[in-house]
PDB file of C-alpha atoms and ligand atoms in Angstrom:
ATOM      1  CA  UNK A 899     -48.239 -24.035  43.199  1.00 75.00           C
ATOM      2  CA  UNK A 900     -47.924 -22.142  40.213  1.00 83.00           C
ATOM      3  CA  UNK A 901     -50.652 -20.815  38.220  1.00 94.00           C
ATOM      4  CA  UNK A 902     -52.713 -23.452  35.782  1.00 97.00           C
ATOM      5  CA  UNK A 903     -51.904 -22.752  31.899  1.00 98.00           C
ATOM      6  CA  UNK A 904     -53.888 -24.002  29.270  1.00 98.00           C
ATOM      7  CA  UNK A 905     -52.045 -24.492  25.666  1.00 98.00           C
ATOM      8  CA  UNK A 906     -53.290 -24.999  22.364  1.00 98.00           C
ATOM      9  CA  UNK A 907     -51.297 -26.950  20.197  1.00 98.00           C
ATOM     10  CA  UNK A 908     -52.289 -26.872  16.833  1.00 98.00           C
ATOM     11  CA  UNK A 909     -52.858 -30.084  15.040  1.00 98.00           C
ATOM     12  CA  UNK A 910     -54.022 -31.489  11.190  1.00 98.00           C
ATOM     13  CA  UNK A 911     -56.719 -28.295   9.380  1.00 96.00           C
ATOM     14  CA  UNK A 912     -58.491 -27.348  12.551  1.00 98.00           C
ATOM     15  CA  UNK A 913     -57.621 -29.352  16.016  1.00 98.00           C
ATOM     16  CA  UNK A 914     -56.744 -28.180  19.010  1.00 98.00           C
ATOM     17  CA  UNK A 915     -54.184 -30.311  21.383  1.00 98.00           C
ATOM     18  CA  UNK A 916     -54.728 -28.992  24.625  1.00 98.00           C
ATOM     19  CA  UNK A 917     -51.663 -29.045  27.261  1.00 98.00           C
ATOM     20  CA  UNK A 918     -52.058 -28.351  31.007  1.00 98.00           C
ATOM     21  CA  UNK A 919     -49.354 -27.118  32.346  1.00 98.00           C
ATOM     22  CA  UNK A 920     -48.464 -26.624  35.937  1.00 98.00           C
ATOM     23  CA  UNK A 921     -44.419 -25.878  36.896  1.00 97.00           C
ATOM     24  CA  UNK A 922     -42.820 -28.501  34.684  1.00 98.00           C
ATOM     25  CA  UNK A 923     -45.273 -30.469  34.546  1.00 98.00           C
ATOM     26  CA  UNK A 924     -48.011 -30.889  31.605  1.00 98.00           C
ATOM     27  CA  UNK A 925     -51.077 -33.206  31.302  1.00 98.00           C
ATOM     28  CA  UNK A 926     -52.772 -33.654  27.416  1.00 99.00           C
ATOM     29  CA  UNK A 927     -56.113 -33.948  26.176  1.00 99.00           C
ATOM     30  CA  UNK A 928     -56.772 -35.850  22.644  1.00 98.00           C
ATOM     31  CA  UNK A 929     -53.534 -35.893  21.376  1.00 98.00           C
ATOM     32  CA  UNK A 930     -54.821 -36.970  17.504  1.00 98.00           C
ATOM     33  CA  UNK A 931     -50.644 -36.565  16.723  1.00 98.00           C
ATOM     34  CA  UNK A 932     -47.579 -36.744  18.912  1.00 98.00           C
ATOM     35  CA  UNK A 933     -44.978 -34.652  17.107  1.00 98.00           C
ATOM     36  CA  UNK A 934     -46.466 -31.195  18.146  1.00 98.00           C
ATOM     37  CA  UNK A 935     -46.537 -32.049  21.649  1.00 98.00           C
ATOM     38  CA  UNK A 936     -43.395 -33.766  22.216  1.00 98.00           C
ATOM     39  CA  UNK A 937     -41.566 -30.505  20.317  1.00 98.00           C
ATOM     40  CA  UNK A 938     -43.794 -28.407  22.782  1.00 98.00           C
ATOM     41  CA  UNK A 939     -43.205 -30.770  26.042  1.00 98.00           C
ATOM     42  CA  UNK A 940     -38.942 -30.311  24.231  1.00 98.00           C
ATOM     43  CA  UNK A 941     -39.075 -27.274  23.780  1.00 98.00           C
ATOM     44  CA  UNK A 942     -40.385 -25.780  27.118  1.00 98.00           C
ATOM     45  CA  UNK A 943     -38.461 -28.806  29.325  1.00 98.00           C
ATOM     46  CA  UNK A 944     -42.122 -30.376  30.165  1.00 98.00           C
ATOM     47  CA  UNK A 945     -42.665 -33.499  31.898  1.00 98.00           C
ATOM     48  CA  UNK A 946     -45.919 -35.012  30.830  1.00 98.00           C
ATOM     49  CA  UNK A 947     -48.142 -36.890  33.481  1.00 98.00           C
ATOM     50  CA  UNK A 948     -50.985 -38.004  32.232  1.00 98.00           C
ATOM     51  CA  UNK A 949     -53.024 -38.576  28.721  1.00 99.00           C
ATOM     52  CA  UNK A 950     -57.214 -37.452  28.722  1.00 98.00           C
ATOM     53  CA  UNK A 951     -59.239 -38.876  26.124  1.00 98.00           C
ATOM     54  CA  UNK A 952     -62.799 -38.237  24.870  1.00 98.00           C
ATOM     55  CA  UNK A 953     -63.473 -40.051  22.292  1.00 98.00           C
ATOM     56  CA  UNK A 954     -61.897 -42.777  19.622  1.00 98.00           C
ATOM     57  CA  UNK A 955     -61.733 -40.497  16.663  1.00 98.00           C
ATOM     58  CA  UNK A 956     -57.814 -41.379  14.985  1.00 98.00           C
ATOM     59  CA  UNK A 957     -57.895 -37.263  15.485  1.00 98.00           C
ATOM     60  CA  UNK A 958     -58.333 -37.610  18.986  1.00 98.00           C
ATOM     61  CA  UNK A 959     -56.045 -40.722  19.657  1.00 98.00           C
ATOM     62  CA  UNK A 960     -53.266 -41.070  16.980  1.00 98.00           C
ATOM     63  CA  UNK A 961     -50.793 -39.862  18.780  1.00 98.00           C
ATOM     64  CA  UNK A 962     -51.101 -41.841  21.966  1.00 98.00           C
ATOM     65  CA  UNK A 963     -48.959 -44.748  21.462  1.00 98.00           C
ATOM     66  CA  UNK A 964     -46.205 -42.667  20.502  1.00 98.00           C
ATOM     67  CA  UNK A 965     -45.906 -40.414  23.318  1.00 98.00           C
ATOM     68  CA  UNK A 966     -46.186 -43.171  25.905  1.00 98.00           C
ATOM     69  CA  UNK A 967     -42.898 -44.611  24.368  1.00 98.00           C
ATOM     70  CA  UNK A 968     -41.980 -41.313  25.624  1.00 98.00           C
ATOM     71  CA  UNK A 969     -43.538 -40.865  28.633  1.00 98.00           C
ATOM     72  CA  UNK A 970     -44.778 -44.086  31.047  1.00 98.00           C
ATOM     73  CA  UNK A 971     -47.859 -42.028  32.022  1.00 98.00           C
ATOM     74  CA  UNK A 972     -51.196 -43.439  32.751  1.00 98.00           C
ATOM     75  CA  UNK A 973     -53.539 -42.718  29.323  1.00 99.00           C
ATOM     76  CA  UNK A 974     -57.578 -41.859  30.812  1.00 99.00           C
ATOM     77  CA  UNK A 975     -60.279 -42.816  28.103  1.00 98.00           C
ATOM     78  CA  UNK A 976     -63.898 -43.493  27.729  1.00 98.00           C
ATOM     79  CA  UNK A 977     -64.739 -47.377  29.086  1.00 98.00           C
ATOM     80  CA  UNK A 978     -66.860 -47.890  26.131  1.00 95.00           C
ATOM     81  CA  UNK A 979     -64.603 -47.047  23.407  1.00 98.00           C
ATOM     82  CA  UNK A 980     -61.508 -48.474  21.677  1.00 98.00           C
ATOM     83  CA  UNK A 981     -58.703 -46.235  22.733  1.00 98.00           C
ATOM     84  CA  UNK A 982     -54.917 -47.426  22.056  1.00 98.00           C
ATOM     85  CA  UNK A 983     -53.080 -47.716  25.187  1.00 98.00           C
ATOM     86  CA  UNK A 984     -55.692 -46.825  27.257  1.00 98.00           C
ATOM     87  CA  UNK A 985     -54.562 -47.548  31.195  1.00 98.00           C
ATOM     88  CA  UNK A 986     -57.531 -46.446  32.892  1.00 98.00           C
ATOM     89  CA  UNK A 987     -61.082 -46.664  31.437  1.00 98.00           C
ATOM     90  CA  UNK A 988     -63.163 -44.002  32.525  1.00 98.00           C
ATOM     91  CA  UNK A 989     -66.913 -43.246  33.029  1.00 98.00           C
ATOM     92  CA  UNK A 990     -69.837 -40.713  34.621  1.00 98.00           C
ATOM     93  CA  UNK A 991     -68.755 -40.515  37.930  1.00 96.00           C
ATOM     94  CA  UNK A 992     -65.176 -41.403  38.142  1.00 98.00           C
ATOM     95  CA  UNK A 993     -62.564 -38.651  39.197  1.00 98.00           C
ATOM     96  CA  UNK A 994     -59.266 -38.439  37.236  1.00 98.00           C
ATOM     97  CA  UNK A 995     -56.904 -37.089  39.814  1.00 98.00           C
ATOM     98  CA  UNK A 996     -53.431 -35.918  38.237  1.00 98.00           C
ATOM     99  CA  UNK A 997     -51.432 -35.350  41.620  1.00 97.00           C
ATOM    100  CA  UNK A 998     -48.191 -33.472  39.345  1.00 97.00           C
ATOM    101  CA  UNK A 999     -50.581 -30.678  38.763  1.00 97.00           C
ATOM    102  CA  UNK A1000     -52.837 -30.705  41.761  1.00 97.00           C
ATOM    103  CA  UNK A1001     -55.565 -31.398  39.596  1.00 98.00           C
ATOM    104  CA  UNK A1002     -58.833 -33.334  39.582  1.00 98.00           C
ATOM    105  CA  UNK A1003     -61.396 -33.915  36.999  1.00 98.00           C
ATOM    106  CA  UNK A1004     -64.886 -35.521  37.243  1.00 98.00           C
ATOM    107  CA  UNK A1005     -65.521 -37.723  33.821  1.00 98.00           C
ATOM    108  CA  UNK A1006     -69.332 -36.807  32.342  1.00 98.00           C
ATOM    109  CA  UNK A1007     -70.655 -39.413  29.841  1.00 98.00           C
ATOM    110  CA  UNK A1008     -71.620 -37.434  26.754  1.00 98.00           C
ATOM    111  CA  UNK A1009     -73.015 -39.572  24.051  1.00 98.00           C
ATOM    112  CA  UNK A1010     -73.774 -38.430  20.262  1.00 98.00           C
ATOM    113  CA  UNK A1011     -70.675 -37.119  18.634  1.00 98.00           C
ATOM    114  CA  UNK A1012     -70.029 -41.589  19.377  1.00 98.00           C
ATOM    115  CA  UNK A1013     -71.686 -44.018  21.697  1.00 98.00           C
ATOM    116  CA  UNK A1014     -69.068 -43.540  24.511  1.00 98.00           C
ATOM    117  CA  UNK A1015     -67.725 -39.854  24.194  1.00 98.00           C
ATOM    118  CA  UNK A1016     -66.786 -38.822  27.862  1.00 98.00           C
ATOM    119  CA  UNK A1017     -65.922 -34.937  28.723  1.00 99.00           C
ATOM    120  CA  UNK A1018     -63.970 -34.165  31.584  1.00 99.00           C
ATOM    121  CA  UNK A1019     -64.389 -31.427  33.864  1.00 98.00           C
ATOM    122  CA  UNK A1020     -62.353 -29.772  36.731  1.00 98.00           C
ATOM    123  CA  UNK A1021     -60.441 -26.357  37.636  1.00 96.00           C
ATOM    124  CA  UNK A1022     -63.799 -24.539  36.380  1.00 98.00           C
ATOM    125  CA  UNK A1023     -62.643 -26.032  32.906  1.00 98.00           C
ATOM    126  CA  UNK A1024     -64.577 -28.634  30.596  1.00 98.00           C
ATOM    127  CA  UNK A1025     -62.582 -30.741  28.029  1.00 99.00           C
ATOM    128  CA  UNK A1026     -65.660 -31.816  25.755  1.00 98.00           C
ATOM    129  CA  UNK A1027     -63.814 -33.176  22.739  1.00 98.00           C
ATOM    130  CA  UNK A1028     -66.359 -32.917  19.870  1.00 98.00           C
ATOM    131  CA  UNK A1029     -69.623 -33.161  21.820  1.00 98.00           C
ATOM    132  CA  UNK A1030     -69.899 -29.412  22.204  1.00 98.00           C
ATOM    133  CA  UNK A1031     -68.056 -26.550  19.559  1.00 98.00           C
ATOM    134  CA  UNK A1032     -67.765 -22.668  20.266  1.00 98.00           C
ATOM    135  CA  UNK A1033     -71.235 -21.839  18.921  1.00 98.00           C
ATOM    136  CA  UNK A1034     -71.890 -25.829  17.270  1.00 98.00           C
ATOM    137  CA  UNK A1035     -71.699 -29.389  18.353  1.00 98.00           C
ATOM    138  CA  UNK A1036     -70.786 -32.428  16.874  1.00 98.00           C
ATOM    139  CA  UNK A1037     -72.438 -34.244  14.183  1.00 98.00           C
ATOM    140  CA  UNK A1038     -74.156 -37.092  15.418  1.00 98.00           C
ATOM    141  CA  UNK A1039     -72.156 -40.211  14.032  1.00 98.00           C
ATOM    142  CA  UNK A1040     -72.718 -42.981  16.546  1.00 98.00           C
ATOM    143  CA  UNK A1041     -76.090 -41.549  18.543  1.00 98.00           C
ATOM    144  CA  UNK A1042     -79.144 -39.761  18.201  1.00 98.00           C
ATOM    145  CA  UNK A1043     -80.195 -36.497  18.737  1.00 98.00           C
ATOM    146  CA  UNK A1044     -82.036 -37.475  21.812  1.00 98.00           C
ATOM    147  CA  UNK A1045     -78.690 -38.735  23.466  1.00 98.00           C
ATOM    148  CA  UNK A1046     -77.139 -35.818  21.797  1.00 98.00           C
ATOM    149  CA  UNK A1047     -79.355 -33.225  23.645  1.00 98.00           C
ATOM    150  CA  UNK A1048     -79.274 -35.174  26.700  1.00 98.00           C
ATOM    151  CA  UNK A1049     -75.362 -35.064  27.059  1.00 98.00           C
ATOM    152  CA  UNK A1050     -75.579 -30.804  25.785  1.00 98.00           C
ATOM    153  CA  UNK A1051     -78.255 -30.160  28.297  1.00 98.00           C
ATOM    154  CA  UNK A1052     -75.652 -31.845  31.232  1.00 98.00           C
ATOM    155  CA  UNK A1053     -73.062 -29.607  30.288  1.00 98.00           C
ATOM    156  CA  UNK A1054     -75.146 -26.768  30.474  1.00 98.00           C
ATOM    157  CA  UNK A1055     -75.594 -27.783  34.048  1.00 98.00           C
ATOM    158  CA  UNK A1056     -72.441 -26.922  34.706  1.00 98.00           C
ATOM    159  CA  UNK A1057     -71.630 -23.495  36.532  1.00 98.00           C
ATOM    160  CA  UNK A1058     -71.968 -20.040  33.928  1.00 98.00           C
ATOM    161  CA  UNK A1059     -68.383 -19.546  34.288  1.00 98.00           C
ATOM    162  CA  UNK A1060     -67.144 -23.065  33.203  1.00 98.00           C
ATOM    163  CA  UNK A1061     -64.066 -22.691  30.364  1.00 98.00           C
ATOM    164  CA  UNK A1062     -65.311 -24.383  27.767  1.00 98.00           C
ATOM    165  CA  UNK A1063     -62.560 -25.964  25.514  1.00 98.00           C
ATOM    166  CA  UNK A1064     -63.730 -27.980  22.636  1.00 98.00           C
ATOM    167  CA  UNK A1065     -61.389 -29.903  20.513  1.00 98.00           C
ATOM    168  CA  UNK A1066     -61.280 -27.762  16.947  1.00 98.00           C
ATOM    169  CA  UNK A1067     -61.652 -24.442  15.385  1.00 98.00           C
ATOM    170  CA  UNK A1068     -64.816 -24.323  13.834  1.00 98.00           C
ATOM    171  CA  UNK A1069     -66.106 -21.283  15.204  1.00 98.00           C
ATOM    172  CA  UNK A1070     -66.835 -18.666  12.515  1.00 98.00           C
ATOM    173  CA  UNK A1071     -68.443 -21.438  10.277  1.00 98.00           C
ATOM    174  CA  UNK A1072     -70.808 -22.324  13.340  1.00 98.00           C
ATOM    175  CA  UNK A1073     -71.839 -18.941  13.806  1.00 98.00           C
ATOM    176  CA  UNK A1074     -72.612 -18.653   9.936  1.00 98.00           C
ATOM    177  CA  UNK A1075     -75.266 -21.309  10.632  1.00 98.00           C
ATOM    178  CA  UNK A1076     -76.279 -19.860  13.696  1.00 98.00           C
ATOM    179  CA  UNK A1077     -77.226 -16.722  12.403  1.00 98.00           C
ATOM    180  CA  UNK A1078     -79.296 -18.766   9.575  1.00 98.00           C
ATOM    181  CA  UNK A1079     -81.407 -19.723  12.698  1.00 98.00           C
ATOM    182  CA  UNK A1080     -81.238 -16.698  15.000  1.00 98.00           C
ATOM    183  CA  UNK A1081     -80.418 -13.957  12.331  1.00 98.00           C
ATOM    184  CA  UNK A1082     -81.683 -11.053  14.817  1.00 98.00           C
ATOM    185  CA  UNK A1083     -79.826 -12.300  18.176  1.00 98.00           C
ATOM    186  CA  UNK A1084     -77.894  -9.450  19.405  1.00 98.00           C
ATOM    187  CA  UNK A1085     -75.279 -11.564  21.507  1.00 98.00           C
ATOM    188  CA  UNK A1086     -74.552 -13.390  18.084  1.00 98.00           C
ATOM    189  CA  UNK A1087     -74.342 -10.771  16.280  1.00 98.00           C
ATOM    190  CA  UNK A1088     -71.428  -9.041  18.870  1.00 98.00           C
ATOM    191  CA  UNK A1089     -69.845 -12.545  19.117  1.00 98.00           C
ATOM    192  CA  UNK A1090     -69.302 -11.949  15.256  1.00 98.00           C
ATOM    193  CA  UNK A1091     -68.017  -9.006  15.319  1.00 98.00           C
ATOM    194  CA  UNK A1092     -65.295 -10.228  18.003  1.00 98.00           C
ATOM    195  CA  UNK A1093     -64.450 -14.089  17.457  1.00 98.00           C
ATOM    196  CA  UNK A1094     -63.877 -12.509  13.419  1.00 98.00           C
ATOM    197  CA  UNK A1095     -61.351  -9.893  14.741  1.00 98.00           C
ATOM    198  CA  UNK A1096     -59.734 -13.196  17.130  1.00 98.00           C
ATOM    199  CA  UNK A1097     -59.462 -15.151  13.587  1.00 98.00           C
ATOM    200  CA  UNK A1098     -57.860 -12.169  11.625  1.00 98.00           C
ATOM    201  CA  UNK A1099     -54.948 -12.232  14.243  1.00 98.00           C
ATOM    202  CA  UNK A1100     -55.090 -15.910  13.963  1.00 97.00           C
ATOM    203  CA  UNK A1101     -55.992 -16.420  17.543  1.00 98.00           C
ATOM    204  CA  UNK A1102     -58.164 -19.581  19.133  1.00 98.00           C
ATOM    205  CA  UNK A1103     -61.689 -18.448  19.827  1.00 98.00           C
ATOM    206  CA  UNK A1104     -61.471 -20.844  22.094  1.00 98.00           C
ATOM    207  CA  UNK A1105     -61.865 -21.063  25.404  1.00 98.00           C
ATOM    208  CA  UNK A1106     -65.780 -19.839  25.521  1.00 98.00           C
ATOM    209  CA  UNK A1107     -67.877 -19.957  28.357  1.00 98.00           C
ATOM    210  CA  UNK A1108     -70.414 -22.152  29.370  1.00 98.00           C
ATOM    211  CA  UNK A1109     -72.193 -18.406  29.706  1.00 98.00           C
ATOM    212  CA  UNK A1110     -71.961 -17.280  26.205  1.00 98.00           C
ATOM    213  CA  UNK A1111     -72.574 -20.899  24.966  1.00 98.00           C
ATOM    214  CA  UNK A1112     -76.009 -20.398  26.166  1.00 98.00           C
ATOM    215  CA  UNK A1113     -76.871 -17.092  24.863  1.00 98.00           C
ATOM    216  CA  UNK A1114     -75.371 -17.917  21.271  1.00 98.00           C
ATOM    217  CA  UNK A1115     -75.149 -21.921  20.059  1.00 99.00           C
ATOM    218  CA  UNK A1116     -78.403 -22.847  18.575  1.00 98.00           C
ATOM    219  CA  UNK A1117     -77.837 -26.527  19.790  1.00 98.00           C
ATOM    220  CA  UNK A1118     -78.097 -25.104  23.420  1.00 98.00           C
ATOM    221  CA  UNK A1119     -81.323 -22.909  22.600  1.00 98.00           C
ATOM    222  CA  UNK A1120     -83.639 -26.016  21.322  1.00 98.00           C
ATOM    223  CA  UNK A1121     -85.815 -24.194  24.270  1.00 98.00           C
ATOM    224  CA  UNK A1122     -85.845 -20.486  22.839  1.00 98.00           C
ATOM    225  CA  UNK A1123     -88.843 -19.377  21.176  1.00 98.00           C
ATOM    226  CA  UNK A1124     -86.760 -18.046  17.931  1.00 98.00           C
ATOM    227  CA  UNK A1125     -85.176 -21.458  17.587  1.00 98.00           C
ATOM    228  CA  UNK A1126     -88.563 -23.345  17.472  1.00 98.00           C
ATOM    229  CA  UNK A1127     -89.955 -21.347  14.824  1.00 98.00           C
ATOM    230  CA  UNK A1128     -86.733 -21.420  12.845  1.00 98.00           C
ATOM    231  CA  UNK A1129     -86.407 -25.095  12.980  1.00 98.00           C
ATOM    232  CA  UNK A1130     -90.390 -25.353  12.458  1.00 98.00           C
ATOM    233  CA  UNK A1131     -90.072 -22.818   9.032  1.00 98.00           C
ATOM    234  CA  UNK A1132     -87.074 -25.510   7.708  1.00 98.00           C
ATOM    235  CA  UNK A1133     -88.887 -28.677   8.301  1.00 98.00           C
ATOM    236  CA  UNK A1134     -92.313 -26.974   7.282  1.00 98.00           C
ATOM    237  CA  UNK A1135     -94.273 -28.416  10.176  1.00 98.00           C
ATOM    238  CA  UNK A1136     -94.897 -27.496  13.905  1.00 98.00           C
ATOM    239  CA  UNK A1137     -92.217 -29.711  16.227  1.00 98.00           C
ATOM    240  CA  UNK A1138     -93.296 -30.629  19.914  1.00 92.00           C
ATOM    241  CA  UNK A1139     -90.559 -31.328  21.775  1.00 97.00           C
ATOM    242  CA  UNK A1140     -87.316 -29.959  22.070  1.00 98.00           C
ATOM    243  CA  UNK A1141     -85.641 -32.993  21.158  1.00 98.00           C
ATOM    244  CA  UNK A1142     -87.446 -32.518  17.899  1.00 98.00           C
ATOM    245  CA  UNK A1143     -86.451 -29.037  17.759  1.00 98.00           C
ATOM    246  CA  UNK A1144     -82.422 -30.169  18.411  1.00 98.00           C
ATOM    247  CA  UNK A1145     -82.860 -32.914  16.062  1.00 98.00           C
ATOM    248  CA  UNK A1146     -84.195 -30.532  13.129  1.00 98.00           C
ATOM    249  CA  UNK A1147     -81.702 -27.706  13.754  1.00 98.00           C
ATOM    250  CA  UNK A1148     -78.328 -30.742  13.487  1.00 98.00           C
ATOM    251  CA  UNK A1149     -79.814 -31.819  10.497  1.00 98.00           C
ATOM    252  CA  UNK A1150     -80.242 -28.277   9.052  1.00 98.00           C
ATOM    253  CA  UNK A1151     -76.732 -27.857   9.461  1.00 98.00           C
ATOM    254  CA  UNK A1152     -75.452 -31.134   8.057  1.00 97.00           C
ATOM    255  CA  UNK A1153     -77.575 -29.919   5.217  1.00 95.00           C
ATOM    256  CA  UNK A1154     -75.070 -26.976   5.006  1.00 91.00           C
ATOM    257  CA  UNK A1155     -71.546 -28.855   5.115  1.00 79.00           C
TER     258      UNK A1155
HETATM  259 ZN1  LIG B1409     -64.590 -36.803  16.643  1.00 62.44          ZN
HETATM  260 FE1  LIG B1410     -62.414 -34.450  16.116  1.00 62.44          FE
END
């Protein structure tokens, strides 16, 4: 089989549509619109086999219905969400298997970002929608930050090496933040330096690894001594669990948008 490539399409300010493509054959995650992916599938003679969803966000789903007028292709999305012309609901547990591109994914349930958010993860790849962001995570519209921290603390489960690919470019604003909270953390510091340089040739910082995730996103270091006393200093009192210490450091940032 030929190798696995993994496309960005741009969409709207700052999303990614991603596009598997194998051969001919392509699979796409969150397609919020269908035009940039049915020039792309056009363009490079693509069949399309199969839609992945994460979450109902009109970003994440708008362009569904249209490219299944184009394609009769079974559409994958989170059982507890609305998702237009969703074929096969999807929850922890379940294994999408895409046959086309000899691929299979095993769905995670990742609440916060909204009550159902799934991620999907195969091919030493996660699709986590908005649940996790290159140095950030979502902001907590439908859950709390104990579900939050629950669903980021199962994806950092997941093997060192995974390919994380999260669902918009939000990258150098997230580490702006993060260095609010871990000012003196070398890796951040030297992510910087590089995912800047990416941005000037108006590159995707994205893919990241699970790896780097863990020794630069604040919402994966509720755990890490410099994180507790930064989110301790901004709420002004001592916090006792990480939970807490999550909780504080999403709220510090809201505080920022
Ligand atoms: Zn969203
Ligand atoms: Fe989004």
């Amino acid at each position: 089989m030929a190798n696995l490539q993994v496309v960005p399409i741009p969409a709207f300010e700052d999303n990614y549509l991603w596009l598997l493509v194998r051969g001919e054959k392509a699979v796409v995650v969150d397609p919020g619109d269908a035009a940039p992916v049915l020039d792309y599938l056009a363009q490079h003679r693509l069949e399309l086999c199969a839609i992945l969803c994460t979450h109902h966000h009109s970003d994440h789903v708008g362009g569904i219905l249209r490219l299944v007028q184009h394609f009769d292709v079974p559409v994958y999305g989170p059982t507890h969400e609305a998702i237009p012309g969703r074929t096969h609901p999807v929850a922890e547990g379940d294994q999408v298997k895409i046959p086309e591109l000899g691929l299979e994914f095993s769905v995670i349930d990742v609440p916060g970002h909204t009550a159902g958010h799934v991620a999907y993860y195969g091919a030493e790849r996660l699709f986590c929608g908005d649940t996790l962001f290159a140095c950030g995570c979502g902001r907590l519209f439908e859950g709390t930050p104990a579900m939050m921290y629950a669903s980021i603390s199962k994806l950092a489960r997941l093997p060192d090496a995974t390919l994380m690919y999260c669902a918009h470019e939000y990258t150098l604003d997230n580490i702006r933040f993060a260095k609010k909270v871990e000012p003196d953390n070398a890796d951040l510091i030297q992510r910087e330096a590089h995912d800047r340089a990416t941005r000037a040739q108006h590159l995707p910082t994205v893919p990241t690894t699970m790896a780097l995730e863990k020794r630069t996103n604040p919402f994966m270091r509720s755990l890490e001594p410099t994180v507790i006393q930064a989110a301790e200093r901004y709420v002004g009192h001592a916090l006792s669990d990480p939970v807490e210490v999550f909780g504080t450091v999403r709220a510090w940032k809201d505080d920022q948008d």
